Short mmCIF file of C-alpha atoms and ligand atoms in Angstrom, two decimals:
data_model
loop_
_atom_site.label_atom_id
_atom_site.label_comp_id
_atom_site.label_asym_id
_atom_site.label_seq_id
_atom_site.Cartn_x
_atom_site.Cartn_y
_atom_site.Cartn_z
CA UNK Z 79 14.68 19.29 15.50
CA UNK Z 80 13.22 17.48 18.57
CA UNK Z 81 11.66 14.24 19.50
CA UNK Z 82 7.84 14.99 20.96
CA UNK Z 83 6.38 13.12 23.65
CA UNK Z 84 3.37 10.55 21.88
CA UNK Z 85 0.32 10.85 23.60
CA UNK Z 86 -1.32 7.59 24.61
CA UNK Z 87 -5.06 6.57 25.02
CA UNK Z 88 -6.73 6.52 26.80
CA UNK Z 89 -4.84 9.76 29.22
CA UNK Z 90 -4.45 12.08 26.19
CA UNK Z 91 -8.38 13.16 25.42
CA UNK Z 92 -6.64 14.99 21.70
CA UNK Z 93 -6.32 11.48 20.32
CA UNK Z 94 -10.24 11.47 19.74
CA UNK Z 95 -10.78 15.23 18.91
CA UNK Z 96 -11.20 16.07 15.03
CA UNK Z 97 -8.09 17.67 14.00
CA UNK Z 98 -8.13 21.56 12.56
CA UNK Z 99 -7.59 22.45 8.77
CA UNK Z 100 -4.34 23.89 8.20
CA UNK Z 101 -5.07 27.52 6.51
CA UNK Z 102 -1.05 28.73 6.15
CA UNK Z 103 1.93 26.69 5.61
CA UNK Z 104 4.48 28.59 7.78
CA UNK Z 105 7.72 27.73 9.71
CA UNK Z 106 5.98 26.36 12.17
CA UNK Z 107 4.13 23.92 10.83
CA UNK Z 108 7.25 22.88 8.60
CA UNK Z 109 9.72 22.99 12.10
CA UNK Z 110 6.34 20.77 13.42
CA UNK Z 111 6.65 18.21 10.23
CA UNK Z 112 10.70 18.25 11.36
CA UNK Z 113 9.82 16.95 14.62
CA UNK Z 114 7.34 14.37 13.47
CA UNK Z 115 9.52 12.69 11.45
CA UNK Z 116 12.34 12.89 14.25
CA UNK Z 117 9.55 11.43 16.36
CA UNK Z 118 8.79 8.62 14.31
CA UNK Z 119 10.50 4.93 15.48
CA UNK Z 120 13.14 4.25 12.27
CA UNK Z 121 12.26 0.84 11.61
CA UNK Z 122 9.55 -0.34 9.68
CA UNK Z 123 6.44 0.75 7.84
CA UNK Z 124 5.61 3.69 10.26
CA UNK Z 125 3.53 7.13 10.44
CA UNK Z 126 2.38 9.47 12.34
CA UNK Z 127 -0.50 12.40 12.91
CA UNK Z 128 -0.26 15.83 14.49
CA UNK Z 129 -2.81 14.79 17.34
CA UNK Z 130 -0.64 11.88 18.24
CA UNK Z 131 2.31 14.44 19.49
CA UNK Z 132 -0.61 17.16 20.90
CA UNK Z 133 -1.08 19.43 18.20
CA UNK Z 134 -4.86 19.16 16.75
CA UNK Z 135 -3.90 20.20 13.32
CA UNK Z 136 -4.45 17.91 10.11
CA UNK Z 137 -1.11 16.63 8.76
CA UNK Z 138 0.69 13.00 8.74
CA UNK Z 139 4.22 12.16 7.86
CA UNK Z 140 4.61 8.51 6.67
CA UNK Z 141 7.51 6.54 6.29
CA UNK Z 142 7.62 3.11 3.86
CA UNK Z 143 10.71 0.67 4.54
CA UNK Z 144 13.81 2.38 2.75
CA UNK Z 145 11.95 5.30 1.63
CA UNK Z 146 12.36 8.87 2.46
CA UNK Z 147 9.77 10.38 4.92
CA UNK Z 148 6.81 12.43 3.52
CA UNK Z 149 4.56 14.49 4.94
CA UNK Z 150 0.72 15.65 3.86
CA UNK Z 151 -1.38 18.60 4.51
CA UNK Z 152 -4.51 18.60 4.89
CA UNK Z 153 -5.00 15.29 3.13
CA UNK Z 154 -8.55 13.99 2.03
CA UNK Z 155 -9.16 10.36 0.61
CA UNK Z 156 -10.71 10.83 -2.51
CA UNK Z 157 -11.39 7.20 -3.31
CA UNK Z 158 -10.78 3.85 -1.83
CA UNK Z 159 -11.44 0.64 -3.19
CA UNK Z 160 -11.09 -3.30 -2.20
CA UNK Z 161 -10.28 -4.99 1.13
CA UNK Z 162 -7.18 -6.25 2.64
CA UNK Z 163 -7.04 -7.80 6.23
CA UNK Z 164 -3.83 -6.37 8.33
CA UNK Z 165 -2.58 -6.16 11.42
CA UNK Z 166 -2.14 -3.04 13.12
CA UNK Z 167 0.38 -1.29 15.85
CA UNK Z 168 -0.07 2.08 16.87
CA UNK Z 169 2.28 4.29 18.62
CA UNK Z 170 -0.58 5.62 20.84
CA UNK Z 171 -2.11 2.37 21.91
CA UNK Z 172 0.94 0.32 23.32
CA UNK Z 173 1.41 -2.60 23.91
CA UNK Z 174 -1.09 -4.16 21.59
CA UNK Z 175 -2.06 -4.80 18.10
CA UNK Z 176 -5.25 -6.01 16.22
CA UNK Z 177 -6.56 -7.45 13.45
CA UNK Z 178 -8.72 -5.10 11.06
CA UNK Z 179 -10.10 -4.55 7.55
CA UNK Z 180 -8.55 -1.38 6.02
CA UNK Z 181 -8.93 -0.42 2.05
CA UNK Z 182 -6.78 -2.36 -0.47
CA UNK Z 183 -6.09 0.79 -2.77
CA UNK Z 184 -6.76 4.25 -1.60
CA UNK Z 185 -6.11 7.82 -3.68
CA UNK Z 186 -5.33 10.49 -1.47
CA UNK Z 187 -5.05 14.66 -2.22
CA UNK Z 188 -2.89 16.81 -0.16
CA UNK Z 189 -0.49 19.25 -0.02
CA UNK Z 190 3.22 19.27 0.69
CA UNK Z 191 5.34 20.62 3.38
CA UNK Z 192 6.03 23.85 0.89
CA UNK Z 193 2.26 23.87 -0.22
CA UNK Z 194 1.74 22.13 -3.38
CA UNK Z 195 -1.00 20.11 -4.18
CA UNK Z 196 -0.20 16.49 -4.26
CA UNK Z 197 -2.10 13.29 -5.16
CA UNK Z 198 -0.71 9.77 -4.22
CA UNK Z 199 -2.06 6.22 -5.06
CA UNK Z 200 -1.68 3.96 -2.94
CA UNK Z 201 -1.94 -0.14 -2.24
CA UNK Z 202 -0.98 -2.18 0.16
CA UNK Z 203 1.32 -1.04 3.81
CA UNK Z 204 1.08 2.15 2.39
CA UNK Z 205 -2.82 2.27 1.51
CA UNK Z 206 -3.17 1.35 5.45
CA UNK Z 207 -0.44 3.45 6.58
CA UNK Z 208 -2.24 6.60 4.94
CA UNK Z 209 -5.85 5.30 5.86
CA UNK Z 210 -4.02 4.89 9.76
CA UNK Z 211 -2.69 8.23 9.86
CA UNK Z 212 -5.72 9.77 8.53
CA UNK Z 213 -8.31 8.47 11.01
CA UNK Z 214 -5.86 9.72 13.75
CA UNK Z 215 -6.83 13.26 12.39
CA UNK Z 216 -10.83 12.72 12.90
CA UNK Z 217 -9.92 11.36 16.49
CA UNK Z 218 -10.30 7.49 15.17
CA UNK Z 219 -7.98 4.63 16.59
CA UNK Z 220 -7.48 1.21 14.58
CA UNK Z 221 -9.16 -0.32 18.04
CA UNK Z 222 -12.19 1.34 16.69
CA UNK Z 223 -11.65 -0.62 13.87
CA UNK Z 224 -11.28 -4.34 15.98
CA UNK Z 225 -14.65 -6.06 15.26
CA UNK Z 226 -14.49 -7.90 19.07
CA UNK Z 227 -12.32 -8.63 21.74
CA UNK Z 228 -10.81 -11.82 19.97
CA UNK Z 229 -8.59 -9.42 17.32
CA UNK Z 230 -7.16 -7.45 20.05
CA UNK Z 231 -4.22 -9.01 21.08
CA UNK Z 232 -1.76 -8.02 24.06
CA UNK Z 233 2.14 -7.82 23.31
CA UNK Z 234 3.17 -10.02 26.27
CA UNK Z 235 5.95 -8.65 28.54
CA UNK Z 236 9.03 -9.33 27.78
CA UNK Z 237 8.76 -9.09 23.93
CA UNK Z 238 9.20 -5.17 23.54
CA UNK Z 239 10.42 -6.48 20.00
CA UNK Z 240 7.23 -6.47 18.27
CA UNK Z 241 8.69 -7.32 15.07
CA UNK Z 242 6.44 -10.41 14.79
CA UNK Z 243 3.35 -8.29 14.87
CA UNK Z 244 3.32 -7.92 11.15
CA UNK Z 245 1.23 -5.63 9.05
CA UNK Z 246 1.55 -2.15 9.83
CA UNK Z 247 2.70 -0.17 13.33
CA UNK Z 248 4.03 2.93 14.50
NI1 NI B 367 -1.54 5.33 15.23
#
């Protein structure tokens, strides 16, 4: 168990390298999911991807409000449908948030932390949480997303609660 240190763009150059396929499940990668999800704030709708705490291998944990973490290896959108405007946080870009398009529904494939396939439907926080997490893994940040300068916002000092952001943030 440990909490990682989050890389941060624009300093940490792994944040926009593709991520690696993961070929084995082994302890490691199952003591690395145990860190992630130590690593992730307890709050609200959160996530987070390997590159964000500096390993370039593809898998996410996500966390929905009062659910149980999970985690996803290797995961691969397999459809995505519709449109929903949110408003994003992420862990690695601090202390600002944006407004972006992400898919309404998305169906994901995966596998688990012991290595069985998985497939998860998804609308909604979750749809963007997943959509988030995955981009993360092919070195994408939601401010790739921000159509111009006018949806990037800056939290302003003094608020480090940024529970008025909405939408979804690590
Ligand atoms: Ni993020």
């Amino acid at each position: 168990m440990g909490i990682l240190r989050v890389c941060e763009f624009p300093k940490d150059r792994i944040l926009k390298q593709k991520a690696k396929r993961i070929s084995r499940i082994d302890s490691s990668v199952q003591n690395l999911i145990d860190d992630m999800i130590d690593t992730m704030p307890h709050s609200h709708g959160v996530g987070l991807a390997a590159p964000q705490v500096g390993v370039s291998l593809r898998v996410i944990v996500v966390q929905m409000p009062e659910e149980s973490p999970i985690a996803i290896i290797n995961p691969e959108i397999v459809k995505c449908s519709g449109e929903q405007e949110v408003t994003e946080g992420c862990l690695s870009v601090p202390g600002y948030y944006g407004e972006i398009k992400r898919s309404a529904k998305v169906t994901l494939k995966g596998k688990d932390r012991l290595g069985k396939e998985i497939r998860i439907k998804a609308t909604g926080l979750m749809a963007e949480a997943l959509e988030h997490e995955i981009d993360h893994l092919n070195g994408v940040l939601y401010i790739d997303h921000v159509e111009n300068s006018e949806k990037l916002h800056q939290i302003q000092k003094g608020h480090s609660d940024n529970s008025k952001v909405g939408g979804f943030r690590e």
